PDB file of C-alpha atoms and ligand atoms in Angstrom:
ATOM      1  CA  UNK N  10     130.900  99.260 114.559  1.00  0.00           C
ATOM      2  CA  UNK N  11     129.987  97.764 118.047  1.00  0.00           C
ATOM      3  CA  UNK N  12     128.130 100.924 118.864  1.00  0.00           C
ATOM      4  CA  UNK N  13     126.145 100.430 115.324  1.00  0.00           C
ATOM      5  CA  UNK N  14     125.322  96.626 116.165  1.00  0.00           C
ATOM      6  CA  UNK N  15     124.272  97.590 119.528  1.00  0.00           C
ATOM      7  CA  UNK N  16     122.089 100.160 118.059  1.00  0.00           C
ATOM      8  CA  UNK N  17     120.891  97.538 115.557  1.00  0.00           C
ATOM      9  CA  UNK N  18     119.776  95.223 118.299  1.00  0.00           C
ATOM     10  CA  UNK N  19     117.897  97.839 120.579  1.00  0.00           C
ATOM     11  CA  UNK N  20     115.897  99.146 117.628  1.00  0.00           C
ATOM     12  CA  UNK N  21     115.168  95.559 116.676  1.00  0.00           C
ATOM     13  CA  UNK N  22     113.957  94.838 120.278  1.00  0.00           C
ATOM     14  CA  UNK N  23     111.953  98.400 120.408  1.00  0.00           C
ATOM     15  CA  UNK N  24     110.496  97.083 116.834  1.00  0.00           C
ATOM     16  CA  UNK N  25     109.307  93.586 118.432  1.00  0.00           C
ATOM     17  CA  UNK N  26     107.961  94.554 121.687  1.00  0.00           C
ATOM     18  CA  UNK N  27     103.930  94.796 122.081  1.00  0.00           C
ATOM     19  CA  UNK N  28     102.550  98.110 120.666  1.00  0.00           C
ATOM     20  CA  UNK N  29     100.736 100.128 123.566  1.00  0.00           C
ATOM     21  CA  UNK N  30      97.120  99.564 123.022  1.00  0.00           C
ATOM     22  CA  UNK N  31      95.892 103.164 123.763  1.00  0.00           C
ATOM     23  CA  UNK N  32      98.455 104.246 121.334  1.00  0.00           C
ATOM     24  CA  UNK N  33      97.046 102.110 118.628  1.00  0.00           C
ATOM     25  CA  UNK N  34      93.309 103.347 119.306  1.00  0.00           C
ATOM     26  CA  UNK N  35      94.712 106.813 118.964  1.00  0.00           C
ATOM     27  CA  UNK N  36      96.552 105.974 115.555  1.00  0.00           C
ATOM     28  CA  UNK N  37      93.315 104.504 114.211  1.00  0.00           C
ATOM     29  CA  UNK N  38      91.272 107.362 115.407  1.00  0.00           C
ATOM     30  CA  UNK N  39      93.320 109.792 114.072  1.00  0.00           C
ATOM     31  CA  UNK N  40      95.579 108.817 111.358  1.00  0.00           C
ATOM     32  CA  UNK N  41      93.233 108.191 108.364  1.00  0.00           C
ATOM     33  CA  UNK N  42      95.831 106.374 106.030  1.00  0.00           C
ATOM     34  CA  UNK N  43      96.593 103.953 108.557  1.00  0.00           C
ATOM     35  CA  UNK N  44      93.621 101.628 108.028  1.00  0.00           C
ATOM     36  CA  UNK N  45      94.158 101.494 104.542  1.00  0.00           C
ATOM     37  CA  UNK N  46      97.553 100.143 104.714  1.00  0.00           C
ATOM     38  CA  UNK N  47      98.291  96.552 104.636  1.00  0.00           C
ATOM     39  CA  UNK N  48      98.606  94.267 107.620  1.00  0.00           C
ATOM     40  CA  UNK N  49     102.244  93.996 106.991  1.00  0.00           C
ATOM     41  CA  UNK N  50     102.833  97.723 106.298  1.00  0.00           C
ATOM     42  CA  UNK N  51     100.750  98.343 109.470  1.00  0.00           C
ATOM     43  CA  UNK N  52     103.000  96.010 111.660  1.00  0.00           C
ATOM     44  CA  UNK N  53     105.985  97.483 110.122  1.00  0.00           C
ATOM     45  CA  UNK N  54     104.923 100.896 110.880  1.00  0.00           C
ATOM     46  CA  UNK N  55     103.961 100.455 114.321  1.00  0.00           C
ATOM     47  CA  UNK N  56     107.746  98.880 114.894  1.00  0.00           C
ATOM     48  CA  UNK N  57     109.231 102.193 113.422  1.00  0.00           C
ATOM     49  CA  UNK N  58     107.002 104.357 115.318  1.00  0.00           C
ATOM     50  CA  UNK N  59     108.214 102.484 118.741  1.00  0.00           C
ATOM     51  CA  UNK N  60     111.745 103.189 117.601  1.00  0.00           C
ATOM     52  CA  UNK N  61     111.059 106.719 116.712  1.00  0.00           C
ATOM     53  CA  UNK N  62     109.561 107.494 119.902  1.00  0.00           C
ATOM     54  CA  UNK N  63     112.088 106.114 122.047  1.00  0.00           C
ATOM     55  CA  UNK N  64     114.676 107.895 120.177  1.00  0.00           C
ATOM     56  CA  UNK N  65     113.260 111.549 119.654  1.00  0.00           C
ATOM     57  CA  UNK N  66     112.494 114.224 122.208  1.00  0.00           C
ATOM     58  CA  UNK N  67     109.342 115.985 121.927  1.00  0.00           C
ATOM     59  CA  UNK N  68     109.167 119.720 123.541  1.00  0.00           C
ATOM     60  CA  UNK N  69     105.675 121.428 123.893  1.00  0.00           C
ATOM     61  CA  UNK N  70     106.052 125.067 122.994  1.00  0.00           C
ATOM     62  CA  UNK N  71     103.757 128.220 123.578  1.00  0.00           C
ATOM     63  CA  UNK N  72     102.339 126.482 126.573  1.00  0.00           C
ATOM     64  CA  UNK N  73     101.342 123.546 124.673  1.00  0.00           C
ATOM     65  CA  UNK N  74     101.517 119.965 126.388  1.00  0.00           C
ATOM     66  CA  UNK N  75     102.460 117.078 124.538  1.00  0.00           C
ATOM     67  CA  UNK N  76      99.705 114.320 125.015  1.00  0.00           C
ATOM     68  CA  UNK N  77     100.105 110.510 123.615  1.00  0.00           C
ATOM     69  CA  UNK N  78      97.801 111.667 120.683  1.00  0.00           C
ATOM     70  CA  UNK N  79     100.548 114.064 119.521  1.00  0.00           C
ATOM     71  CA  UNK N  80     103.368 111.904 119.902  1.00  0.00           C
ATOM     72  CA  UNK N  81     101.520 108.977 117.734  1.00  0.00           C
ATOM     73  CA  UNK N  82     100.086 111.114 115.151  1.00  0.00           C
ATOM     74  CA  UNK N  83     103.483 112.859 114.139  1.00  0.00           C
ATOM     75  CA  UNK N  84     105.457 109.270 114.561  1.00  0.00           C
ATOM     76  CA  UNK N  85     102.868 107.618 112.264  1.00  0.00           C
ATOM     77  CA  UNK N  86     103.093 110.167 109.553  1.00  0.00           C
ATOM     78  CA  UNK N  87     107.014 110.532 109.858  1.00  0.00           C
ATOM     79  CA  UNK N  88     107.288 106.845 109.850  1.00  0.00           C
ATOM     80  CA  UNK N  89     105.258 106.251 106.765  1.00  0.00           C
ATOM     81  CA  UNK N  90     108.332 107.854 104.910  1.00  0.00           C
ATOM     82  CA  UNK N  91     110.472 104.961 106.390  1.00  0.00           C
ATOM     83  CA  UNK N  92     108.901 101.702 105.246  1.00  0.00           C
ATOM     84  CA  UNK N  93     110.306  99.119 102.934  1.00  0.00           C
ATOM     85  CA  UNK N  94     113.524 100.335 103.070  1.00  0.00           C
ATOM     86  CA  UNK N  95     116.876 100.470 105.478  1.00  0.00           C
ATOM     87  CA  UNK N  96     116.575 103.373 107.689  1.00  0.00           C
ATOM     88  CA  UNK N  97     118.397 105.151 110.415  1.00  0.00           C
ATOM     89  CA  UNK N  98     115.564 106.764 111.717  1.00  0.00           C
ATOM     90  CA  UNK N  99     116.464 110.676 110.456  1.00  0.00           C
ATOM     91  CA  UNK N 100     119.926 110.366 112.341  1.00  0.00           C
ATOM     92  CA  UNK N 101     120.166 114.351 112.429  1.00  0.00           C
ATOM     93  CA  UNK N 102     117.080 114.994 114.177  1.00  0.00           C
ATOM     94  CA  UNK N 103     116.912 114.792 118.138  1.00  0.00           C
ATOM     95  CA  UNK N 104     114.180 116.986 118.909  1.00  0.00           C
ATOM     96  CA  UNK N 105     110.690 117.854 117.726  1.00  0.00           C
ATOM     97  CA  UNK N 106     108.967 121.423 118.787  1.00  0.00           C
ATOM     98  CA  UNK N 107     105.397 121.424 118.941  1.00  0.00           C
ATOM     99  CA  UNK N 108     103.066 124.762 118.920  1.00  0.00           C
ATOM    100  CA  UNK N 109      99.628 124.351 119.303  1.00  0.00           C
ATOM    101  CA  UNK N 110      98.669 126.192 116.262  1.00  0.00           C
ATOM    102  CA  UNK N 111     100.749 128.325 113.424  1.00  0.00           C
ATOM    103  CA  UNK N 112     103.678 130.523 115.306  1.00  0.00           C
ATOM    104  CA  UNK N 113     105.148 133.725 114.220  1.00  0.00           C
ATOM    105  CA  UNK N 114     108.751 134.123 113.250  1.00  0.00           C
ATOM    106  CA  UNK N 115     110.737 137.343 112.040  1.00  0.00           C
ATOM    107  CA  UNK N 116     112.110 136.544 108.804  1.00  0.00           C
ATOM    108  CA  UNK N 117     114.343 138.728 106.775  1.00  0.00           C
ATOM    109  CA  UNK N 118     114.675 138.722 103.115  1.00  0.00           C
ATOM    110  CA  UNK N 119     116.473 140.299 100.236  1.00  0.00           C
ATOM    111  CA  UNK N 120     113.905 142.020  97.926  1.00  0.00           C
ATOM    112  CA  UNK N 121     116.712 144.239  96.191  1.00  0.00           C
ATOM    113  CA  UNK N 122     120.352 144.394  95.890  1.00  0.00           C
ATOM    114  CA  UNK N 123     121.162 146.341  98.759  1.00  0.00           C
ATOM    115  CA  UNK N 124     117.179 146.104 100.294  1.00  0.00           C
ATOM    116  CA  UNK N 125     116.250 143.890 102.921  1.00  0.00           C
ATOM    117  CA  UNK N 126     112.755 143.658 104.315  1.00  0.00           C
ATOM    118  CA  UNK N 127     112.022 142.120 107.630  1.00  0.00           C
ATOM    119  CA  UNK N 128     108.354 140.934 108.522  1.00  0.00           C
ATOM    120  CA  UNK N 129     106.684 138.720 110.828  1.00  0.00           C
ATOM    121  CA  UNK N 130     105.337 135.483 109.041  1.00  0.00           C
ATOM    122  CA  UNK N 131     103.201 132.764 110.514  1.00  0.00           C
ATOM    123  CA  UNK N 132     104.650 129.059 109.980  1.00  0.00           C
ATOM    124  CA  UNK N 133     103.008 125.791 110.388  1.00  0.00           C
ATOM    125  CA  UNK N 134     106.378 123.978 110.215  1.00  0.00           C
ATOM    126  CA  UNK N 135     110.450 124.064 109.719  1.00  0.00           C
ATOM    127  CA  UNK N 136     113.364 122.189 110.178  1.00  0.00           C
ATOM    128  CA  UNK N 137     117.092 122.875 108.895  1.00  0.00           C
ATOM    129  CA  UNK N 138     119.961 120.835 107.939  1.00  0.00           C
ATOM    130  CA  UNK N 139     121.984 122.243 111.185  1.00  0.00           C
ATOM    131  CA  UNK N 140     119.256 122.597 113.524  1.00  0.00           C
ATOM    132  CA  UNK N 141     118.897 119.254 114.863  1.00  0.00           C
ATOM    133  CA  UNK N 142     115.141 120.010 115.491  1.00  0.00           C
ATOM    134  CA  UNK N 143     112.041 120.239 113.749  1.00  0.00           C
ATOM    135  CA  UNK N 144     109.108 122.405 114.442  1.00  0.00           C
ATOM    136  CA  UNK N 145     105.460 121.654 113.780  1.00  0.00           C
ATOM    137  CA  UNK N 146     101.856 123.306 114.337  1.00  0.00           C
ATOM    138  CA  UNK N 147      99.816 120.845 116.198  1.00  0.00           C
ATOM    139  CA  UNK N 148      96.636 122.102 114.378  1.00  0.00           C
ATOM    140  CA  UNK N 149      98.561 121.499 110.826  1.00  0.00           C
ATOM    141  CA  UNK N 150      99.577 117.952 111.959  1.00  0.00           C
ATOM    142  CA  UNK N 151      96.124 117.123 113.068  1.00  0.00           C
ATOM    143  CA  UNK N 152      94.834 118.492 109.641  1.00  0.00           C
ATOM    144  CA  UNK N 153      97.199 116.563 107.943  1.00  0.00           C
ATOM    145  CA  UNK N 154      96.374 113.419 109.499  1.00  0.00           C
ATOM    146  CA  UNK N 155      92.641 113.689 109.304  1.00  0.00           C
ATOM    147  CA  UNK N 156      92.807 114.713 105.652  1.00  0.00           C
ATOM    148  CA  UNK N 157      95.190 112.360 103.461  1.00  0.00           C
ATOM    149  CA  UNK N 158      94.204 113.276 100.119  1.00  0.00           C
ATOM    150  CA  UNK N 159      94.186 117.211 100.094  1.00  0.00           C
ATOM    151  CA  UNK N 160      97.841 117.233  98.833  1.00  0.00           C
ATOM    152  CA  UNK N 161      99.166 119.101 101.912  1.00  0.00           C
ATOM    153  CA  UNK N 162     100.801 117.320 104.858  1.00  0.00           C
ATOM    154  CA  UNK N 163     103.366 119.425 107.121  1.00  0.00           C
ATOM    155  CA  UNK N 164     104.635 116.093 108.804  1.00  0.00           C
ATOM    156  CA  UNK N 165     105.735 114.629 105.498  1.00  0.00           C
ATOM    157  CA  UNK N 166     107.014 117.924 104.229  1.00  0.00           C
ATOM    158  CA  UNK N 167     109.081 118.521 107.080  1.00  0.00           C
ATOM    159  CA  UNK N 168     110.301 114.992 107.582  1.00  0.00           C
ATOM    160  CA  UNK N 169     110.931 114.989 103.561  1.00  0.00           C
ATOM    161  CA  UNK N 170     113.690 117.714 104.229  1.00  0.00           C
ATOM    162  CA  UNK N 171     115.301 115.325 107.034  1.00  0.00           C
ATOM    163  CA  UNK N 172     115.586 112.904 104.307  1.00  0.00           C
ATOM    164  CA  UNK N 173     117.176 114.908 101.951  1.00  0.00           C
ATOM    165  CA  UNK N 174     119.784 115.983 104.511  1.00  0.00           C
ATOM    166  CA  UNK N 175     120.947 112.450 104.926  1.00  0.00           C
ATOM    167  CA  UNK N 176     123.373 112.612 102.216  1.00  0.00           C
ATOM    168  CA  UNK N 177     124.643 115.941 104.118  1.00  0.00           C
ATOM    169  CA  UNK N 178     123.243 118.796 101.612  1.00  0.00           C
ATOM    170  CA  UNK N 179     119.882 120.323 101.466  1.00  0.00           C
ATOM    171  CA  UNK N 180     119.668 120.101  97.635  1.00  0.00           C
ATOM    172  CA  UNK N 181     116.392 117.818  97.223  1.00  0.00           C
ATOM    173  CA  UNK N 182     118.804 114.679  96.565  1.00  0.00           C
ATOM    174  CA  UNK N 183     118.084 112.235  99.446  1.00  0.00           C
ATOM    175  CA  UNK N 184     120.302 109.155 100.029  1.00  0.00           C
ATOM    176  CA  UNK N 185     120.390 107.208  96.885  1.00  0.00           C
ATOM    177  CA  UNK N 186     122.672 104.144  96.897  1.00  0.00           C
ATOM    178  CA  UNK N 187     124.120 104.061  93.098  1.00  0.00           C
ATOM    179  CA  UNK N 188     125.562 106.607  90.989  1.00  0.00           C
ATOM    180  CA  UNK N 189     123.029 105.661  88.351  1.00  0.00           C
ATOM    181  CA  UNK N 190     120.295 106.353  90.502  1.00  0.00           C
ATOM    182  CA  UNK N 191     121.704 109.436  91.571  1.00  0.00           C
ATOM    183  CA  UNK N 192     121.918 110.569  87.693  1.00  0.00           C
ATOM    184  CA  UNK N 193     118.768 109.459  86.742  1.00  0.00           C
ATOM    185  CA  UNK N 194     117.078 111.305  89.790  1.00  0.00           C
ATOM    186  CA  UNK N 195     118.970 114.506  88.995  1.00  0.00           C
ATOM    187  CA  UNK N 196     117.926 114.644  85.341  1.00  0.00           C
ATOM    188  CA  UNK N 197     114.060 113.946  86.357  1.00  0.00           C
ATOM    189  CA  UNK N 198     113.916 116.535  89.332  1.00  0.00           C
ATOM    190  CA  UNK N 199     115.864 119.261  87.110  1.00  0.00           C
ATOM    191  CA  UNK N 200     113.300 119.075  84.345  1.00  0.00           C
ATOM    192  CA  UNK N 201     110.201 118.669  86.756  1.00  0.00           C
ATOM    193  CA  UNK N 202     111.666 121.714  88.771  1.00  0.00           C
ATOM    194  CA  UNK N 203     112.080 123.732  85.690  1.00  0.00           C
ATOM    195  CA  UNK N 204     108.581 123.204  84.637  1.00  0.00           C
ATOM    196  CA  UNK N 205     107.271 124.102  88.019  1.00  0.00           C
ATOM    197  CA  UNK N 206     109.068 127.276  87.974  1.00  0.00           C
ATOM    198  CA  UNK N 207     107.722 128.048  84.383  1.00  0.00           C
ATOM    199  CA  UNK N 208     104.161 127.151  85.421  1.00  0.00           C
ATOM    200  CA  UNK N 209     104.240 129.499  88.571  1.00  0.00           C
ATOM    201  CA  UNK N 210     106.025 132.399  86.395  1.00  0.00           C
ATOM    202  CA  UNK N 211     103.135 132.006  83.868  1.00  0.00           C
ATOM    203  CA  UNK N 212     100.242 131.409  86.425  1.00  0.00           C
ATOM    204  CA  UNK N 213      99.221 127.795  85.101  1.00  0.00           C
ATOM    205  CA  UNK N 214      97.683 125.947  87.679  1.00  0.00           C
ATOM    206  CA  UNK N 215      99.718 123.021  89.106  1.00  0.00           C
ATOM    207  CA  UNK N 216      99.050 119.763  90.605  1.00  0.00           C
ATOM    208  CA  UNK N 217     102.333 120.437  92.945  1.00  0.00           C
ATOM    209  CA  UNK N 218     102.234 123.281  95.333  1.00  0.00           C
ATOM    210  CA  UNK N 219     104.060 126.163  93.771  1.00  0.00           C
ATOM    211  CA  UNK N 220     105.919 126.519  96.876  1.00  0.00           C
ATOM    212  CA  UNK N 221     108.380 123.759  95.368  1.00  0.00           C
ATOM    213  CA  UNK N 222     109.516 126.370  92.847  1.00  0.00           C
ATOM    214  CA  UNK N 223     111.809 128.230  95.785  1.00  0.00           C
ATOM    215  CA  UNK N 224     114.394 125.646  95.444  1.00  0.00           C
ATOM    216  CA  UNK N 225     115.088 122.083  94.721  1.00  0.00           C
ATOM    217  CA  UNK N 226     115.020 121.285  98.507  1.00  0.00           C
ATOM    218  CA  UNK N 227     111.453 122.719  98.353  1.00  0.00           C
ATOM    219  CA  UNK N 228     110.694 120.913  95.471  1.00  0.00           C
ATOM    220  CA  UNK N 229     111.290 117.413  96.890  1.00  0.00           C
ATOM    221  CA  UNK N 230     109.592 118.162 100.096  1.00  0.00           C
ATOM    222  CA  UNK N 231     106.538 119.378  98.245  1.00  0.00           C
ATOM    223  CA  UNK N 232     106.622 116.258  95.546  1.00  0.00           C
ATOM    224  CA  UNK N 233     106.856 113.889  98.633  1.00  0.00           C
ATOM    225  CA  UNK N 234     103.673 115.640  99.891  1.00  0.00           C
ATOM    226  CA  UNK N 235     101.992 114.917  96.305  1.00  0.00           C
ATOM    227  CA  UNK N 236     103.419 111.360  96.018  1.00  0.00           C
ATOM    228  CA  UNK N 237     101.713 110.240  99.076  1.00  0.00           C
ATOM    229  CA  UNK N 238      98.423 112.492  99.043  1.00  0.00           C
ATOM    230  CA  UNK N 239      97.716 112.653  95.136  1.00  0.00           C
ATOM    231  CA  UNK N 240      99.403 109.631  93.939  1.00  0.00           C
ATOM    232  CA  UNK N 241      96.963 108.783  91.305  1.00  0.00           C
ATOM    233  CA  UNK N 242      97.097 112.545  89.666  1.00  0.00           C
ATOM    234  CA  UNK N 243     100.720 112.649  90.180  1.00  0.00           C
ATOM    235  CA  UNK N 244     101.554 109.356  88.235  1.00  0.00           C
ATOM    236  CA  UNK N 245      99.426 110.557  85.540  1.00  0.00           C
ATOM    237  CA  UNK N 246     100.803 113.980  85.038  1.00  0.00           C
ATOM    238  CA  UNK N 247     104.182 113.620  86.219  1.00  0.00           C
ATOM    239  CA  UNK N 248     105.159 109.746  85.760  1.00  0.00           C
ATOM    240  CA  UNK N 249     108.873 110.259  85.313  1.00  0.00           C
ATOM    241  CA  UNK N 250     108.588 112.236  88.961  1.00  0.00           C
ATOM    242  CA  UNK N 251     106.513 109.130  90.364  1.00  0.00           C
ATOM    243  CA  UNK N 252     108.643 106.733  89.251  1.00  0.00           C
ATOM    244  CA  UNK N 253     111.518 108.496  90.993  1.00  0.00           C
ATOM    245  CA  UNK N 254     109.739 108.805  94.150  1.00  0.00           C
ATOM    246  CA  UNK N 255     108.823 105.132  93.643  1.00  0.00           C
ATOM    247  CA  UNK N 256     112.063 103.590  93.412  1.00  0.00           C
ATOM    248  CA  UNK N 257     113.582 105.610  96.562  1.00  0.00           C
ATOM    249  CA  UNK N 258     110.513 104.860  98.734  1.00  0.00           C
ATOM    250  CA  UNK N 259     110.104 101.475  97.441  1.00  0.00           C
ATOM    251  CA  UNK N 260     106.284 102.032  97.749  1.00  0.00           C
ATOM    252  CA  UNK N 261     103.236 102.817  95.530  1.00  0.00           C
ATOM    253  CA  UNK N 262     100.782 105.065  97.146  1.00  0.00           C
ATOM    254  CA  UNK N 263      98.235 104.461  94.808  1.00  0.00           C
ATOM    255  CA  UNK N 264      97.696 101.110  96.381  1.00  0.00           C
ATOM    256  CA  UNK N 265      96.585 102.666  99.589  1.00  0.00           C
ATOM    257  CA  UNK N 266      95.554 106.148  99.015  1.00  0.00           C
ATOM    258  CA  UNK N 267      91.816 107.265  99.612  1.00  0.00           C
ATOM    259  CA  UNK N 268      92.730 109.710  96.395  1.00  0.00           C
ATOM    260  CA  UNK N 269      89.624 109.338  94.028  1.00  0.00           C
ATOM    261  CA  UNK N 270      90.307 109.135  90.267  1.00  0.00           C
ATOM    262  CA  UNK N 271      90.310 111.948  87.983  1.00  0.00           C
TER     263      UNK N 271
HETATM  264 ZN1   ZN R  22     110.190 123.082 103.333  1.00  0.00          ZN
END
């Protein structure tokens, strides 16, 4: 109780301290959505960024050096997910690992009952419920910040997974306040997930990345990318999904999105 009060007080102090000018310049230059936010949202975001950068550790991998541009470009995109609601700043996450470009991992996957295939795949980001860390490719982060309407954003995707873990399971359900909200969420996600799977199997083009057909956790992460990057299209084509995300995030990205109509 006292600890949490101290934490809250420390965070409040961090949020209200003057934002470093050189950081602001970098954000204005590299994070395209930032200039489209309302003045009050920009101020709230900068406050969250100060807490985020004070609490998370960054590590460069593969010889990559973490410059200020890297810190603020990741923080600004991650903290967009925190606006307008009470937040504990991705509590399970301690360290963010950054590779210069994509990185290779050995992946073992089951292809038959007793058959496993091992292969080397390249990745742009990942995180896990018990990892305490999140991995990102700087190349993908930079691209995501520069193009806010292509439907893809590795930072939003991986940090959406962290929100999913806040209620202790990687099940595509973030922390929702009431039982009613949980039931409504479950009903919408179940039917939207099923239709993405069906579309994926029959090869019908979809607005949502079909990677979301993997499981409910990936479905949530992919939906969050679409919510912030293609809000008009998502609202038109998946109004119930849009409404659930809008209720959870307490945001309406249509208001600040650079996405064109149609
Ligand atoms: Zn994912």
